[in-house]
Short mmCIF file of C-alpha atoms and ligand atoms in Angstrom, two decimals:
data_model
loop_
_atom_site.label_atom_id
_atom_site.label_comp_id
_atom_site.label_asym_id
_atom_site.label_seq_id
_atom_site.Cartn_x
_atom_site.Cartn_y
_atom_site.Cartn_z
CA MET A 147 -0.04 0.06 -0.40
CA ASN A 148 1.19 3.67 -0.63
CA GLN A 149 1.06 5.34 2.44
CA ILE A 150 1.51 9.59 2.21
CA LEU A 151 4.39 11.05 4.26
CA LYS A 152 3.11 12.80 6.71
CA CYS A 153 5.60 14.94 9.03
CA TRP A 154 5.22 17.65 12.48
CA ALA A 155 7.46 19.68 13.65
CA VAL A 156 7.36 19.61 17.48
CA VAL A 157 9.34 22.89 19.03
CA PRO A 158 10.44 22.75 23.07
CA ALA A 159 11.13 26.27 23.52
CA ALA A 160 9.77 26.81 27.59
CA GLY A 161 13.34 27.18 28.75
CA VAL A 162 15.13 30.21 30.27
CA GLY A 163 18.78 29.69 29.15
CA LYS A 164 20.56 30.15 32.78
CA ARG A 165 24.12 30.01 30.63
CA MET A 166 23.21 32.91 28.05
CA GLN A 167 23.23 35.07 31.46
CA ALA A 168 20.76 37.68 29.59
CA ASP A 169 17.85 39.54 30.16
CA ARG A 170 15.04 37.39 28.09
CA PRO A 171 15.32 33.46 27.75
CA LYS A 172 17.85 32.92 24.91
CA GLN A 173 15.36 32.09 22.24
CA TYR A 174 13.88 35.78 22.05
CA LEU A 175 17.31 37.22 21.81
CA PRO A 176 18.39 39.21 18.82
CA LEU A 177 19.65 37.61 15.42
CA ALA A 178 20.38 38.82 12.33
CA GLY A 179 17.38 41.34 12.49
CA LYS A 180 14.93 38.80 13.87
CA THR A 181 14.86 36.79 17.44
CA VAL A 182 16.32 33.17 17.68
CA ILE A 183 12.98 31.28 17.52
CA GLU A 184 11.49 33.45 14.36
CA HIS A 185 14.53 32.08 12.40
CA THR A 186 13.70 28.69 13.98
CA LEU A 187 10.05 28.65 12.98
CA SER A 188 10.85 30.46 9.36
CA ARG A 189 13.45 27.62 8.51
CA LEU A 190 10.92 24.67 9.90
CA LEU A 191 7.91 26.43 7.93
CA GLY A 192 10.08 27.41 5.21
CA SER A 193 10.82 23.74 4.84
CA GLY A 194 7.71 22.73 3.45
CA ALA A 195 8.16 19.19 5.12
CA PHE A 196 5.92 20.11 8.04
CA VAL A 197 2.01 19.98 8.34
CA LYS A 198 1.81 22.14 11.26
CA VAL A 199 4.76 22.98 13.62
CA ALA A 200 3.63 22.85 17.85
CA VAL A 201 5.90 25.00 19.84
CA ALA A 202 5.83 24.74 23.90
CA ILE A 203 6.23 27.95 25.38
CA SER A 204 6.19 28.98 28.96
CA VAL A 205 2.68 29.56 30.00
CA GLU A 206 4.20 33.10 32.11
CA ASP A 207 6.17 34.06 28.47
CA PRO A 208 5.39 37.47 27.92
CA TYR A 209 7.54 37.44 24.87
CA TRP A 210 5.74 34.72 22.85
CA PRO A 211 2.58 36.41 21.89
CA GLU A 212 4.22 39.80 20.82
CA LEU A 213 5.91 38.03 17.83
CA ASP A 214 3.66 37.58 14.60
CA ILE A 215 4.87 34.50 13.77
CA SER A 216 3.05 32.87 17.05
CA LYS A 217 -0.06 33.55 14.83
CA HIS A 218 0.59 31.78 11.82
CA PRO A 219 -1.72 29.23 10.74
CA ASP A 220 0.59 26.43 10.71
CA VAL A 221 1.73 26.96 14.26
CA ILE A 222 0.01 25.63 17.09
CA THR A 223 1.09 26.87 20.70
CA ALA A 224 0.91 24.34 23.39
CA PRO A 225 2.47 24.74 27.14
CA GLY A 226 5.57 24.29 28.47
CA GLY A 227 6.75 21.37 30.87
CA LYS A 228 9.28 21.56 33.97
CA GLU A 229 12.33 20.00 31.47
CA ARG A 230 12.33 19.54 28.30
CA ALA A 231 10.82 16.16 27.90
CA ASP A 232 7.74 17.60 29.49
CA SER A 233 7.66 20.57 27.14
CA VAL A 234 7.94 18.34 23.84
CA LEU A 235 4.95 15.75 25.67
CA SER A 236 2.54 18.93 25.96
CA ALA A 237 3.49 19.26 22.45
CA LEU A 238 2.97 16.21 21.23
CA LYS A 239 -0.25 16.33 23.16
CA SER A 240 -1.42 19.35 21.36
CA LEU A 241 -1.27 17.64 18.14
CA GLN A 242 -3.55 14.74 19.53
CA GLY A 243 -6.45 14.32 16.82
CA LEU A 244 -4.52 15.77 13.99
CA ALA A 245 -1.42 12.80 13.97
CA GLY A 246 -1.95 9.76 13.14
CA GLU A 247 -0.27 7.07 15.21
CA ASP A 248 2.23 6.20 12.54
CA ASP A 249 3.27 10.02 11.12
CA TRP A 250 6.55 11.25 11.70
CA VAL A 251 7.21 13.85 14.17
CA LEU A 252 10.67 15.70 14.31
CA VAL A 253 11.51 17.55 17.59
CA HIS A 254 14.09 20.60 17.03
CA ASP A 255 15.28 22.64 20.02
CA ALA A 256 14.34 26.86 19.42
CA ALA A 257 17.63 27.27 20.10
CA ARG A 258 19.26 25.64 16.71
CA PRO A 259 17.97 28.72 14.09
CA CYS A 260 20.55 27.42 11.73
CA LEU A 261 19.42 24.14 10.77
CA THR A 262 19.15 23.82 6.68
CA ALA A 263 16.16 22.50 4.61
CA ALA A 264 18.79 20.24 3.60
CA ASP A 265 19.66 18.56 6.86
CA ILE A 266 15.93 18.31 7.24
CA HIS A 267 15.06 16.86 4.04
CA LEU A 268 18.57 14.39 4.49
CA GLN A 269 16.80 13.24 7.42
CA ILE A 270 13.60 12.19 6.56
CA ASP A 271 14.68 10.65 3.05
CA SER A 272 16.76 8.06 4.86
CA MET A 273 14.35 7.29 8.07
CA LYS A 274 11.31 7.32 6.76
CA ASP A 275 11.42 3.62 6.12
CA ASP A 276 12.70 2.97 9.79
CA ALA A 277 10.52 0.87 12.01
CA VAL A 278 12.09 3.53 14.90
CA GLY A 279 13.62 6.38 13.50
CA GLY A 280 16.83 8.51 14.94
CA ILE A 281 18.22 12.00 15.55
CA LEU A 282 21.07 14.09 13.24
CA ALA A 283 24.51 14.04 14.91
CA LEU A 284 28.19 14.88 14.81
CA SER A 285 31.36 12.88 14.65
CA SER A 286 34.38 14.45 16.81
CA HIS A 287 37.25 15.66 15.18
CA ASP A 288 39.25 15.86 18.48
CA THR A 289 40.16 12.68 20.48
CA LEU A 290 37.96 12.48 23.34
CA LYS A 291 39.04 11.63 26.90
CA HIS A 292 37.14 9.91 29.56
CA VAL A 293 38.39 12.35 33.02
CA ASP A 294 37.48 11.85 36.60
CA GLY A 295 38.40 15.41 38.04
CA ASP A 296 41.10 16.61 36.05
CA THR A 297 42.92 13.27 35.67
CA ILE A 298 42.14 11.21 32.28
CA THR A 299 41.23 7.89 32.99
CA ALA A 300 40.89 6.66 29.28
CA THR A 301 41.09 7.81 25.42
CA ILE A 302 37.08 6.84 24.20
CA ASP A 303 37.41 5.39 20.49
CA ARG A 304 35.95 8.32 18.51
CA LYS A 305 34.34 5.97 16.20
CA HIS A 306 31.81 5.15 19.07
CA VAL A 307 30.90 9.13 20.23
CA TRP A 308 28.56 11.05 18.44
CA ARG A 309 27.20 14.41 19.75
CA ALA A 310 23.06 14.51 19.62
CA LEU A 311 21.52 17.13 17.71
CA THR A 312 17.94 17.83 16.67
CA PRO A 313 15.75 17.53 14.76
CA GLN A 314 15.31 13.93 16.01
CA MET A 315 13.05 11.97 14.38
CA PHE A 316 10.38 9.32 15.70
CA LYS A 317 6.99 8.04 14.59
CA TYR A 318 4.09 9.70 16.77
CA GLY A 319 2.63 7.39 19.14
CA MET A 320 5.63 5.76 19.87
CA LEU A 321 7.43 9.02 21.25
CA ARG A 322 3.98 10.24 22.77
CA ASP A 323 4.56 6.72 24.81
CA ALA A 324 8.05 6.86 25.61
CA LEU A 325 7.98 10.16 26.86
CA GLN A 326 4.72 9.27 28.98
CA GLN A 327 6.64 5.54 30.68
CA THR A 328 9.98 7.74 31.05
CA GLU A 329 8.32 10.59 32.80
CA GLY A 330 10.42 12.02 35.65
CA ASN A 331 13.47 10.08 34.59
CA PRO A 332 16.62 12.69 34.73
CA ALA A 333 18.51 10.25 31.84
CA VAL A 334 15.58 11.51 29.16
CA THR A 335 17.76 14.36 27.61
CA ASP A 336 16.74 14.01 24.22
CA GLU A 337 13.80 12.02 22.94
CA ALA A 338 16.30 9.54 21.57
CA SER A 339 17.51 8.48 25.30
CA ALA A 340 13.61 7.60 26.14
CA LEU A 341 13.30 5.23 23.56
CA GLU A 342 16.67 3.88 24.33
CA ILE A 343 15.82 3.07 27.78
CA LEU A 344 12.94 1.25 26.68
CA GLY A 345 15.10 -0.70 24.72
CA PHE A 346 14.79 0.71 20.92
CA LYS A 347 17.78 1.30 18.65
CA PRO A 348 17.46 4.77 17.07
CA ARG A 349 19.56 5.32 14.60
CA ILE A 350 22.02 8.24 13.67
CA VAL A 351 22.90 10.51 10.28
CA GLU A 352 25.47 13.14 9.99
CA GLY A 353 24.32 16.57 10.05
CA ARG A 354 25.82 19.83 9.26
CA PRO A 355 28.44 21.32 11.70
CA ASP A 356 26.39 24.67 11.70
CA ASN A 357 23.19 23.55 13.64
CA ILE A 358 24.52 24.81 16.52
CA LYS A 359 22.54 25.37 19.75
CA ILE A 360 22.57 28.71 20.80
CA THR A 361 23.89 28.19 24.43
CA ARG A 362 26.19 30.91 25.89
CA PRO A 363 26.96 34.78 24.75
CA ASP A 364 29.52 33.70 21.79
CA ASP A 365 27.23 31.40 20.11
CA LEU A 366 24.69 34.33 18.41
CA ALA A 367 28.34 35.36 16.86
CA LEU A 368 28.94 32.28 15.49
CA ALA A 369 25.65 31.83 14.66
CA GLN A 370 25.37 34.78 13.02
CA PHE A 371 28.51 33.93 10.82
CA TYR A 372 27.11 30.46 9.90
CA MET A 373 23.73 32.47 8.66
CA GLU A 374 25.92 34.46 6.30
CA GLN A 375 27.90 31.85 4.99
CA GLN A 376 24.77 30.02 3.94
CA THR A 377 23.14 32.11 2.07
O1 C5P B 479 18.57 24.36 27.78
P1 C5P B 479 18.70 23.54 26.96
O2 C5P B 479 19.43 24.30 25.60
O3 C5P B 479 19.17 22.44 26.91
O4 C5P B 479 17.31 23.76 25.80
C1 C5P B 479 16.99 22.78 24.92
C2 C5P B 479 15.79 23.50 24.50
O5 C5P B 479 14.70 22.87 25.31
C3 C5P B 479 15.74 24.78 24.43
O6 C5P B 479 14.84 25.07 23.45
C4 C5P B 479 14.35 25.23 25.66
O7 C5P B 479 13.80 26.24 25.07
C5 C5P B 479 13.83 23.90 25.18
N1 C5P B 479 13.24 23.93 26.34
C6 C5P B 479 11.48 23.62 27.13
N2 C5P B 479 11.14 23.17 28.46
C7 C5P B 479 12.53 23.36 29.56
C8 C5P B 479 13.45 23.25 29.50
C9 C5P B 479 14.23 23.82 27.58
O8 C5P B 479 10.93 23.86 26.00
N3 C5P B 479 11.58 23.19 30.69
#
């Protein structure tokens, strides 16, 4: 049977971003003429890959309603949660009745504004026939050390260590159930880890190194540089 591929985007955007030391959450900081989250959402919407984009926003967030993109017809707002996983689960619930159990969901951090349409399509094309799905990831160019305090205890074979990026692409029903079953587990720091804990084996596909997460003040200048290079 020929099934139509349906993809939905989920954007956790309810964090405060303490490491930025800014007067507002990092997704609302200015970057190349817009806020960080406007870039992120424009890239998701502009990729043409998604039916809708569900965004988890803190209920006390005064910045979101001020942005035109919050009223975009393809954007759904859901209440954020205590941890990132709670925010993702809340956004998934806002798609209940719209998304089918076997539709794909791509979860992407609001704080990664340099995502390219090329990476979105690469991920969907390479994972759409998978039973589980997986994530964009980056290999390490540096030698990696296991350290205790400031003492090296081992050198890690970097073939086996990858940095987890987003989007993270899973089936709607499977991801919702996995996040519900692992609720409150501190080991769940991304979507893949929730599935791993339940015994599933998500895959990786190598993403672009410019898909950085805005975490520290210097990252804004780096993101601006990458955006200029991309155009
Ligand atoms: O803090 P960190 O950079 O790891 O957050 C990753 C993403 O998760 C950010 O886009 C942030 O807004 C989101 N987040 C969330 N709800 C939380 C904590 C983080 O949506 N409670």
